[in-house]
């Protein structure tokens, strides 16, 4: 039996940090690929040289050649440009569409059986691009956003209450944009729903900070966007797939009628296992929550139409 193989496309902040986390966790052999010459090779060697200390025996290759990515089990697409201050995720649309399209064509050619996790923004439109271009079954194409958005919300809840993050579950649905739909009713601390623990004002403040969580980091960094928490979220998804954990996580999944949405990628709870998205979990929503999800879907639909996918 061989080891699993994960390709990370894009050796920038998110890609390299995710690749490092996967290698450190000894989850799989890792190939990191970028168009920049020398960057994946240099960062890759650097990460590999840390593996004796993290006691990980994985192979790690940094390359510009898709041949090295052949027969990957999972491919994480982080290639693209990131937000700069004043830019919305949607501003990235056209540039990243061309990049994700080209990358997906290469991935299909070299790893036709892989599971794709798209990270590039604007997330929901980019995962829809990868789905349409790859022609892979919908189970094998998903987007990372909900795990990150929920982790941000969990962080803020734990900070507010002074409790362990371990006790906190948070639920965020919808697109990975300013219209994302955090669901306090389904967010719990040691099983207790949030509205039983906090006033509406405090919950509203946490929801707002979660929605703007990415922008808050961009505001500090000025030259790029978040990557430590995003790469941790990628690791959790790759781990759930390779270990066939059947873990329920919020991911961007292709909806065909679920939640009243058809033919569009949206962040919803899914069961992640070795086949990819093994089930879309439908939860009941109030009228307000459903309306918020529809609004988020409309924003994604608009982007998807602009790029014609
Ligand atoms: N989904 C999320 O929750 C989430 C979170 C954080 C960042 N992002 C997105 O992830 C992407 C990457 O962010 P980052 O901070 O790593 O950016 P970055 O600029 O640090 O890295 C991007 C890398 O992609 C490479 N690249 C560009 N075109 C390529 C191509 N055709 N093939 C291979 N590589 C290519 C660049 O050379 C660069 O090294 C951005 O689009 C960002 O908005 C998404």
mmCIF file of C-alpha atoms and ligand atoms in Angstrom:
data_model
loop_
_atom_site.group_PDB
_atom_site.id
_atom_site.type_symbol
_atom_site.label_atom_id
_atom_site.label_comp_id
_atom_site.label_asym_id
_atom_site.label_seq_id
_atom_site.Cartn_x
_atom_site.Cartn_y
_atom_site.Cartn_z
ATOM 1 C CA UNK A 1 0.000 0.000 0.000
ATOM 2 C CA UNK A 2 1.366 3.388 -0.965
ATOM 3 C CA UNK A 3 0.864 6.662 0.744
ATOM 4 C CA UNK A 4 -1.799 9.156 -0.229
ATOM 5 C CA UNK A 5 -0.736 11.956 -2.541
ATOM 6 C CA UNK A 6 -1.984 15.527 -2.214
ATOM 7 C CA UNK A 7 -1.202 18.279 -4.712
ATOM 8 C CA UNK A 8 -1.419 21.885 -3.631
ATOM 9 C CA UNK A 9 -1.649 24.298 -6.552
ATOM 10 C CA UNK A 10 -0.260 27.715 -5.628
ATOM 11 C CA UNK A 11 2.806 28.057 -3.421
ATOM 12 C CA UNK A 12 1.767 31.403 -1.988
ATOM 13 C CA UNK A 13 0.708 32.114 1.570
ATOM 14 C CA UNK A 14 -2.309 29.811 1.718
ATOM 15 C CA UNK A 15 -0.865 27.051 -0.474
ATOM 16 C CA UNK A 16 2.531 26.782 1.206
ATOM 17 C CA UNK A 17 1.059 26.940 4.711
ATOM 18 C CA UNK A 18 -1.525 24.274 3.863
ATOM 19 C CA UNK A 19 1.139 22.087 2.264
ATOM 20 C CA UNK A 20 3.299 22.452 5.365
ATOM 21 C CA UNK A 21 0.432 21.494 7.662
ATOM 22 C CA UNK A 22 -0.365 18.397 5.554
ATOM 23 C CA UNK A 23 3.299 17.332 5.535
ATOM 24 C CA UNK A 24 3.755 17.987 9.269
ATOM 25 C CA UNK A 25 0.669 15.891 10.020
ATOM 26 C CA UNK A 26 2.189 13.057 7.912
ATOM 27 C CA UNK A 27 -1.137 12.811 6.086
ATOM 28 C CA UNK A 28 0.209 12.313 2.571
ATOM 29 C CA UNK A 29 3.079 12.882 0.178
ATOM 30 C CA UNK A 30 2.759 16.464 -1.028
ATOM 31 C CA UNK A 31 3.414 18.093 -4.388
ATOM 32 C CA UNK A 32 3.295 21.888 -4.389
ATOM 33 C CA UNK A 33 3.108 23.525 -7.802
ATOM 34 C CA UNK A 34 3.205 27.171 -8.903
ATOM 35 C CA UNK A 35 3.922 29.092 -12.088
ATOM 36 C CA UNK A 36 6.713 31.034 -10.376
ATOM 37 C CA UNK A 37 10.035 29.325 -10.991
ATOM 38 C CA UNK A 38 12.036 28.539 -7.868
ATOM 39 C CA UNK A 39 9.332 29.435 -5.333
ATOM 40 C CA UNK A 40 7.702 25.989 -4.968
ATOM 41 C CA UNK A 41 11.143 24.347 -5.151
ATOM 42 C CA UNK A 42 12.626 26.605 -2.465
ATOM 43 C CA UNK A 43 9.631 26.580 -0.123
ATOM 44 C CA UNK A 44 9.197 22.846 -0.725
ATOM 45 C CA UNK A 45 12.784 22.046 0.258
ATOM 46 C CA UNK A 46 12.461 24.292 3.295
ATOM 47 C CA UNK A 47 9.287 22.471 4.417
ATOM 48 C CA UNK A 48 10.904 19.067 3.760
ATOM 49 C CA UNK A 49 13.885 20.009 5.915
ATOM 50 C CA UNK A 50 11.518 20.640 8.828
ATOM 51 C CA UNK A 51 10.028 17.145 8.561
ATOM 52 C CA UNK A 52 12.728 15.374 10.634
ATOM 53 C CA UNK A 53 11.817 17.707 13.488
ATOM 54 C CA UNK A 54 8.077 17.148 13.090
ATOM 55 C CA UNK A 55 8.956 13.435 12.702
ATOM 56 C CA UNK A 56 7.155 13.136 9.405
ATOM 57 C CA UNK A 57 8.384 10.765 6.703
ATOM 58 C CA UNK A 58 6.400 12.166 3.786
ATOM 59 C CA UNK A 59 7.923 13.067 0.447
ATOM 60 C CA UNK A 60 7.574 16.714 -0.533
ATOM 61 C CA UNK A 61 8.139 18.016 -4.054
ATOM 62 C CA UNK A 62 8.029 21.648 -5.141
ATOM 63 C CA UNK A 63 7.670 21.989 -8.910
ATOM 64 C CA UNK A 64 6.423 23.880 -11.974
ATOM 65 C CA UNK A 65 5.638 20.661 -13.845
ATOM 66 C CA UNK A 66 2.204 19.008 -13.657
ATOM 67 C CA UNK A 67 3.772 15.634 -14.486
ATOM 68 C CA UNK A 68 4.902 15.476 -10.848
ATOM 69 C CA UNK A 69 1.274 15.783 -9.697
ATOM 70 C CA UNK A 70 0.207 12.611 -11.531
ATOM 71 C CA UNK A 71 -2.472 10.513 -9.834
ATOM 72 C CA UNK A 72 -2.995 12.721 -6.811
ATOM 73 C CA UNK A 73 -5.802 11.651 -4.472
ATOM 74 C CA UNK A 74 -6.683 15.194 -3.464
ATOM 75 C CA UNK A 75 -5.853 18.466 -5.227
ATOM 76 C CA UNK A 76 -6.157 21.751 -3.354
ATOM 77 C CA UNK A 77 -6.398 24.789 -5.645
ATOM 78 C CA UNK A 78 -5.125 27.994 -4.045
ATOM 79 C CA UNK A 79 -3.715 29.567 -7.212
ATOM 80 C CA UNK A 80 -4.745 33.108 -7.911
ATOM 81 C CA UNK A 81 -4.357 36.589 -6.642
ATOM 82 C CA UNK A 82 -5.417 37.529 -3.109
ATOM 83 C CA UNK A 83 -7.291 40.590 -1.899
ATOM 84 C CA UNK A 84 -5.532 43.853 -1.212
ATOM 85 C CA UNK A 85 -7.044 46.597 0.978
ATOM 86 C CA UNK A 86 -10.116 48.111 -0.666
ATOM 87 C CA UNK A 87 -10.650 45.079 -2.918
ATOM 88 C CA UNK A 88 -13.671 42.852 -2.507
ATOM 89 C CA UNK A 89 -13.481 39.124 -3.158
ATOM 90 C CA UNK A 90 -15.515 39.784 -6.300
ATOM 91 C CA UNK A 91 -12.847 42.087 -7.697
ATOM 92 C CA UNK A 92 -10.738 38.982 -8.089
ATOM 93 C CA UNK A 93 -13.340 37.372 -10.342
ATOM 94 C CA UNK A 94 -11.959 37.657 -13.872
ATOM 95 C CA UNK A 95 -8.278 37.115 -13.097
ATOM 96 C CA UNK A 96 -8.872 34.126 -10.882
ATOM 97 C CA UNK A 97 -11.412 32.631 -13.300
ATOM 98 C CA UNK A 98 -8.713 32.358 -15.981
ATOM 99 C CA UNK A 99 -6.243 30.925 -13.483
ATOM 100 C CA UNK A 100 -8.634 28.357 -11.971
ATOM 101 C CA UNK A 101 -9.835 27.268 -15.416
ATOM 102 C CA UNK A 102 -6.278 26.652 -16.626
ATOM 103 C CA UNK A 103 -5.268 24.875 -13.434
ATOM 104 C CA UNK A 104 -8.354 22.629 -13.498
ATOM 105 C CA UNK A 105 -7.605 21.545 -17.082
ATOM 106 C CA UNK A 106 -4.130 20.432 -15.996
ATOM 107 C CA UNK A 107 -5.465 18.669 -12.898
ATOM 108 C CA UNK A 108 -8.040 16.707 -14.922
ATOM 109 C CA UNK A 109 -5.338 15.620 -17.344
ATOM 110 C CA UNK A 110 -2.917 14.391 -14.690
ATOM 111 C CA UNK A 111 -5.177 13.302 -11.809
ATOM 112 C CA UNK A 112 -8.511 12.272 -13.337
ATOM 113 C CA UNK A 113 -9.661 10.468 -10.196
ATOM 114 C CA UNK A 114 -8.793 13.195 -7.708
ATOM 115 C CA UNK A 115 -11.019 15.078 -5.291
ATOM 116 C CA UNK A 116 -10.779 18.851 -5.795
ATOM 117 C CA UNK A 117 -10.857 21.342 -2.966
ATOM 118 C CA UNK A 118 -11.025 24.868 -4.349
ATOM 119 C CA UNK A 119 -9.835 27.744 -2.160
ATOM 120 C CA UNK A 120 -9.253 30.594 -4.631
ATOM 121 C CA UNK A 121 -11.640 33.540 -4.387
ATOM 122 C CA UNK A 122 -14.345 34.493 -5.086
ATOM 123 C CA UNK A 123 -14.789 31.037 -3.647
ATOM 124 C CA UNK A 124 -18.237 29.917 -4.750
ATOM 125 C CA UNK A 125 -17.768 31.112 -8.345
ATOM 126 C CA UNK A 126 -14.300 29.529 -8.523
ATOM 127 C CA UNK A 127 -15.498 26.140 -7.294
ATOM 128 C CA UNK A 128 -18.336 26.300 -9.819
ATOM 129 C CA UNK A 129 -15.669 27.005 -12.478
ATOM 130 C CA UNK A 130 -13.635 23.964 -11.422
ATOM 131 C CA UNK A 131 -16.777 21.803 -11.411
ATOM 132 C CA UNK A 132 -17.858 22.848 -14.908
ATOM 133 C CA UNK A 133 -14.365 22.703 -16.421
ATOM 134 C CA UNK A 134 -13.417 19.369 -14.831
ATOM 135 C CA UNK A 135 -16.730 17.616 -15.553
ATOM 136 C CA UNK A 136 -15.996 15.610 -12.407
ATOM 137 C CA UNK A 137 -18.992 14.305 -10.462
ATOM 138 C CA UNK A 138 -20.244 16.887 -7.979
ATOM 139 C CA UNK A 139 -19.141 14.689 -5.050
ATOM 140 C CA UNK A 140 -15.517 15.240 -6.045
ATOM 141 C CA UNK A 141 -15.509 19.036 -6.346
ATOM 142 C CA UNK A 142 -15.961 21.227 -3.280
ATOM 143 C CA UNK A 143 -14.938 24.577 -1.882
ATOM 144 C CA UNK A 144 -13.305 25.574 1.389
ATOM 145 C CA UNK A 145 -14.931 28.509 3.169
ATOM 146 C CA UNK A 146 -17.430 27.346 5.785
ATOM 147 C CA UNK A 147 -14.841 25.590 7.924
ATOM 148 C CA UNK A 148 -12.879 28.840 8.062
ATOM 149 C CA UNK A 149 -15.890 31.093 8.617
ATOM 150 C CA UNK A 150 -17.165 28.770 11.380
ATOM 151 C CA UNK A 151 -13.718 28.676 13.005
ATOM 152 C CA UNK A 152 -13.698 32.465 13.074
ATOM 153 C CA UNK A 153 -17.134 32.517 14.683
ATOM 154 C CA UNK A 154 -16.028 29.853 17.199
ATOM 155 C CA UNK A 155 -13.019 31.983 18.088
ATOM 156 C CA UNK A 156 -15.164 35.054 18.781
ATOM 157 C CA UNK A 157 -17.728 33.071 20.828
ATOM 158 C CA UNK A 158 -14.983 31.472 22.953
ATOM 159 C CA UNK A 159 -13.325 34.875 23.474
ATOM 160 C CA UNK A 160 -16.622 36.457 24.503
ATOM 161 C CA UNK A 161 -17.524 33.757 27.038
ATOM 162 C CA UNK A 162 -13.999 32.939 28.207
ATOM 163 C CA UNK A 163 -14.480 29.227 27.444
ATOM 164 C CA UNK A 164 -12.459 26.619 25.580
ATOM 165 C CA UNK A 165 -12.774 26.722 21.794
ATOM 166 C CA UNK A 166 -13.184 22.962 22.136
ATOM 167 C CA UNK A 167 -16.627 23.512 23.657
ATOM 168 C CA UNK A 168 -17.809 25.750 20.860
ATOM 169 C CA UNK A 169 -19.533 24.712 17.651
ATOM 170 C CA UNK A 170 -20.593 27.345 15.160
ATOM 171 C CA UNK A 171 -22.634 27.119 12.020
ATOM 172 C CA UNK A 172 -22.139 29.318 8.984
ATOM 173 C CA UNK A 173 -24.021 28.702 5.725
ATOM 174 C CA UNK A 174 -24.128 30.443 2.377
ATOM 175 C CA UNK A 175 -21.585 31.935 0.034
ATOM 176 C CA UNK A 176 -18.152 33.045 1.194
ATOM 177 C CA UNK A 177 -18.936 36.705 0.833
ATOM 178 C CA UNK A 178 -20.325 39.521 2.906
ATOM 179 C CA UNK A 179 -23.731 37.810 2.620
ATOM 180 C CA UNK A 180 -22.626 34.626 4.385
ATOM 181 C CA UNK A 181 -25.233 33.321 6.830
ATOM 182 C CA UNK A 182 -23.992 32.637 10.375
ATOM 183 C CA UNK A 183 -26.652 30.660 12.283
ATOM 184 C CA UNK A 184 -26.591 31.417 16.027
ATOM 185 C CA UNK A 185 -29.518 29.022 16.639
ATOM 186 C CA UNK A 186 -27.381 26.095 15.525
ATOM 187 C CA UNK A 187 -24.235 27.362 17.247
ATOM 188 C CA UNK A 188 -23.633 25.839 20.644
ATOM 189 C CA UNK A 189 -21.361 25.931 23.667
ATOM 190 C CA UNK A 190 -21.129 22.498 25.324
ATOM 191 C CA UNK A 191 -24.436 21.718 23.608
ATOM 192 C CA UNK A 192 -26.204 24.895 24.811
ATOM 193 C CA UNK A 193 -27.584 27.037 21.946
ATOM 194 C CA UNK A 194 -26.000 30.477 21.689
ATOM 195 C CA UNK A 195 -29.237 32.469 22.204
ATOM 196 C CA UNK A 196 -29.477 30.884 25.698
ATOM 197 C CA UNK A 197 -26.043 32.229 26.600
ATOM 198 C CA UNK A 198 -25.782 35.686 25.075
ATOM 199 C CA UNK A 199 -27.927 38.716 24.398
ATOM 200 C CA UNK A 200 -29.047 39.471 20.856
ATOM 201 C CA UNK A 201 -26.728 42.509 20.793
ATOM 202 C CA UNK A 202 -23.670 40.396 21.575
ATOM 203 C CA UNK A 203 -24.675 37.727 19.056
ATOM 204 C CA UNK A 204 -25.209 40.389 16.377
ATOM 205 C CA UNK A 205 -21.743 41.789 17.094
ATOM 206 C CA UNK A 206 -20.176 38.319 16.746
ATOM 207 C CA UNK A 207 -22.109 37.623 13.540
ATOM 208 C CA UNK A 208 -20.943 40.921 12.045
ATOM 209 C CA UNK A 209 -17.306 40.298 13.008
ATOM 210 C CA UNK A 210 -17.523 36.805 11.473
ATOM 211 C CA UNK A 211 -18.907 38.220 8.214
ATOM 212 C CA UNK A 212 -16.068 40.724 8.054
ATOM 213 C CA UNK A 213 -13.437 38.328 9.465
ATOM 214 C CA UNK A 214 -11.409 38.157 6.257
ATOM 215 C CA UNK A 215 -11.512 41.927 5.757
ATOM 216 C CA UNK A 216 -10.337 42.539 9.339
ATOM 217 C CA UNK A 217 -7.134 40.591 8.605
ATOM 218 C CA UNK A 218 -6.627 42.258 5.193
ATOM 219 C CA UNK A 219 -6.913 45.597 6.988
ATOM 220 C CA UNK A 220 -3.995 44.697 9.250
ATOM 221 C CA UNK A 221 -1.782 42.950 6.698
ATOM 222 C CA UNK A 222 -2.275 45.510 3.908
ATOM 223 C CA UNK A 223 -0.295 43.383 1.420
ATOM 224 C CA UNK A 224 -2.271 40.154 1.447
ATOM 225 C CA UNK A 225 -5.046 38.192 3.117
ATOM 226 C CA UNK A 226 -5.397 35.568 5.837
ATOM 227 C CA UNK A 227 -3.618 32.235 5.545
ATOM 228 C CA UNK A 228 -2.995 30.612 8.935
ATOM 229 C CA UNK A 229 -6.664 29.904 9.700
ATOM 230 C CA UNK A 230 -7.497 29.170 6.031
ATOM 231 C CA UNK A 231 -4.720 26.575 5.858
ATOM 232 C CA UNK A 232 -5.926 24.996 9.110
ATOM 233 C CA UNK A 233 -9.390 24.701 7.522
ATOM 234 C CA UNK A 234 -7.891 23.063 4.419
ATOM 235 C CA UNK A 235 -6.077 20.560 6.638
ATOM 236 C CA UNK A 236 -9.315 19.611 8.397
ATOM 237 C CA UNK A 237 -11.022 18.886 5.052
ATOM 238 C CA UNK A 238 -8.097 16.891 3.631
ATOM 239 C CA UNK A 239 -7.876 14.914 6.876
ATOM 240 C CA UNK A 240 -11.615 14.106 6.815
ATOM 241 C CA UNK A 241 -11.331 12.835 3.223
ATOM 242 C CA UNK A 242 -8.116 10.819 3.474
ATOM 243 C CA UNK A 243 -9.107 9.222 6.786
ATOM 244 C CA UNK A 244 -12.693 8.656 5.563
ATOM 245 C CA UNK A 245 -13.938 10.284 8.746
ATOM 246 C CA UNK A 246 -17.506 10.985 7.565
ATOM 247 C CA UNK A 247 -17.171 14.332 9.306
ATOM 248 C CA UNK A 248 -19.973 16.881 9.029
ATOM 249 C CA UNK A 249 -18.379 20.142 7.939
ATOM 250 C CA UNK A 250 -19.694 23.230 6.180
ATOM 251 C CA UNK A 251 -18.320 23.188 2.621
ATOM 252 C CA UNK A 252 -19.276 24.724 -0.697
ATOM 253 C CA UNK A 253 -21.267 21.967 -2.428
ATOM 254 C CA UNK A 254 -23.180 21.820 -5.710
ATOM 255 C CA UNK A 255 -26.870 22.074 -4.856
ATOM 256 C CA UNK A 256 -29.554 20.505 -6.992
ATOM 257 C CA UNK A 257 -32.707 21.485 -5.167
ATOM 258 C CA UNK A 258 -31.387 21.232 -1.602
ATOM 259 C CA UNK A 259 -32.279 24.337 0.417
ATOM 260 C CA UNK A 260 -34.429 25.392 -2.568
ATOM 261 C CA UNK A 261 -31.295 26.210 -4.606
ATOM 262 C CA UNK A 262 -30.604 24.622 -7.968
ATOM 263 C CA UNK A 263 -27.440 24.420 -10.054
ATOM 264 C CA UNK A 264 -25.241 26.500 -7.785
ATOM 265 C CA UNK A 265 -22.398 26.047 -5.296
ATOM 266 C CA UNK A 266 -23.294 27.178 -1.773
ATOM 267 C CA UNK A 267 -21.872 26.607 1.694
ATOM 268 C CA UNK A 268 -23.934 23.904 3.422
ATOM 269 C CA UNK A 269 -23.209 21.144 5.942
ATOM 270 C CA UNK A 270 -21.919 18.026 4.195
ATOM 271 C CA UNK A 271 -20.581 14.639 5.200
ATOM 272 C CA UNK A 272 -16.936 14.384 4.101
ATOM 273 C CA UNK A 273 -15.361 10.992 3.534
ATOM 274 C CA UNK A 274 -13.169 9.107 1.095
ATOM 275 C CA UNK A 275 -15.635 9.633 -1.781
ATOM 276 C CA UNK A 276 -15.682 13.368 -1.164
ATOM 277 C CA UNK A 277 -19.080 14.897 -0.404
ATOM 278 C CA UNK A 278 -21.034 11.811 0.634
ATOM 279 C CA UNK A 279 -24.179 13.618 1.751
ATOM 280 C CA UNK A 280 -25.625 17.092 1.889
ATOM 281 C CA UNK A 281 -27.205 17.611 5.287
ATOM 282 C CA UNK A 282 -30.397 19.651 5.202
ATOM 283 C CA UNK A 283 -31.391 21.499 8.351
ATOM 284 C CA UNK A 284 -34.627 23.370 8.860
ATOM 285 C CA UNK A 285 -34.378 27.124 8.573
ATOM 286 C CA UNK A 286 -36.613 29.935 9.748
ATOM 287 C CA UNK A 287 -38.077 32.230 7.104
ATOM 288 C CA UNK A 288 -35.446 34.869 7.892
ATOM 289 C CA UNK A 289 -32.596 32.377 7.641
ATOM 290 C CA UNK A 290 -33.951 31.007 4.364
ATOM 291 C CA UNK A 291 -34.251 34.546 2.985
ATOM 292 C CA UNK A 292 -30.642 35.285 4.007
ATOM 293 C CA UNK A 293 -29.484 32.117 2.256
ATOM 294 C CA UNK A 294 -31.429 33.075 -0.896
ATOM 295 C CA UNK A 295 -29.805 36.521 -0.828
ATOM 296 C CA UNK A 296 -26.389 34.916 -0.544
ATOM 297 C CA UNK A 297 -27.241 32.541 -3.414
ATOM 298 C CA UNK A 298 -28.349 35.490 -5.571
ATOM 299 C CA UNK A 299 -24.967 37.171 -5.018
ATOM 300 C CA UNK A 300 -23.153 33.985 -6.106
ATOM 301 C CA UNK A 301 -25.509 33.539 -9.091
ATOM 302 C CA UNK A 302 -24.613 37.030 -10.280
ATOM 303 C CA UNK A 303 -20.886 36.212 -10.280
ATOM 304 C CA UNK A 304 -21.399 32.859 -11.930
ATOM 305 C CA UNK A 305 -23.380 34.521 -14.718
ATOM 306 C CA UNK A 306 -20.644 37.136 -15.242
ATOM 307 C CA UNK A 307 -18.138 34.395 -16.037
ATOM 308 C CA UNK A 308 -20.673 32.127 -17.742
ATOM 309 C CA UNK A 309 -20.159 28.929 -15.732
HETATM 310 N N1 LIG B 1 -11.708 30.250 0.533
HETATM 311 C C1 LIG B 1 -11.169 30.903 1.534
HETATM 312 O O1 LIG B 1 -11.682 30.893 2.634
HETATM 313 C C2 LIG B 1 -9.875 31.664 1.311
HETATM 314 C C3 LIG B 1 -9.101 32.080 2.398
HETATM 315 C C4 LIG B 1 -7.910 32.741 2.141
HETATM 316 C C5 LIG B 1 -7.495 33.001 0.825
HETATM 317 N N2 LIG B 1 -8.295 32.606 -0.190
HETATM 318 C C6 LIG B 1 -7.906 32.819 -1.594
HETATM 319 O O2 LIG B 1 -6.857 31.908 -1.913
HETATM 320 C C7 LIG B 1 -6.058 32.443 -2.984
HETATM 321 C C8 LIG B 1 -4.582 32.396 -2.603
HETATM 322 O O3 LIG B 1 -4.309 33.285 -1.534
HETATM 323 P P1 LIG B 1 -2.801 33.520 -1.053
HETATM 324 O O4 LIG B 1 -2.861 34.399 0.135
HETATM 325 O O5 LIG B 1 -2.080 32.220 -0.974
HETATM 326 O O6 LIG B 1 -2.227 34.334 -2.304
HETATM 327 P P2 LIG B 1 -0.704 34.429 -2.757
HETATM 328 O O7 LIG B 1 -0.624 35.579 -3.702
HETATM 329 O O8 LIG B 1 0.194 34.402 -1.574
HETATM 330 O O9 LIG B 1 -0.454 33.055 -3.566
HETATM 331 C C9 LIG B 1 -1.081 32.773 -4.770
HETATM 332 C C10 LIG B 1 -0.108 31.927 -5.579
HETATM 333 O O10 LIG B 1 -0.770 31.465 -6.756
HETATM 334 C C11 LIG B 1 0.215 31.405 -7.755
HETATM 335 N N3 LIG B 1 -0.394 31.315 -9.080
HETATM 336 C C12 LIG B 1 -0.966 32.291 -9.838
HETATM 337 N N4 LIG B 1 -1.377 31.784 -11.012
HETATM 338 C C13 LIG B 1 -1.090 30.450 -10.983
HETATM 339 C C14 LIG B 1 -1.287 29.389 -11.903
HETATM 340 N N5 LIG B 1 -1.875 29.593 -13.082
HETATM 341 N N6 LIG B 1 -0.842 28.162 -11.554
HETATM 342 C C15 LIG B 1 -0.250 27.947 -10.364
HETATM 343 N N7 LIG B 1 -0.049 28.908 -9.445
HETATM 344 C C16 LIG B 1 -0.457 30.148 -9.764
HETATM 345 C C17 LIG B 1 1.018 32.684 -7.557
HETATM 346 O O11 LIG B 1 2.266 32.606 -8.221
HETATM 347 C C18 LIG B 1 1.141 32.694 -6.039
HETATM 348 O O12 LIG B 1 2.314 32.042 -5.602
HETATM 349 C C19 LIG B 1 -6.620 33.847 -3.229
HETATM 350 O O13 LIG B 1 -7.528 33.824 -4.306
HETATM 351 C C20 LIG B 1 -7.335 34.178 -1.934
HETATM 352 O O14 LIG B 1 -8.333 35.149 -2.112
HETATM 353 C C21 LIG B 1 -9.461 31.935 0.021
#
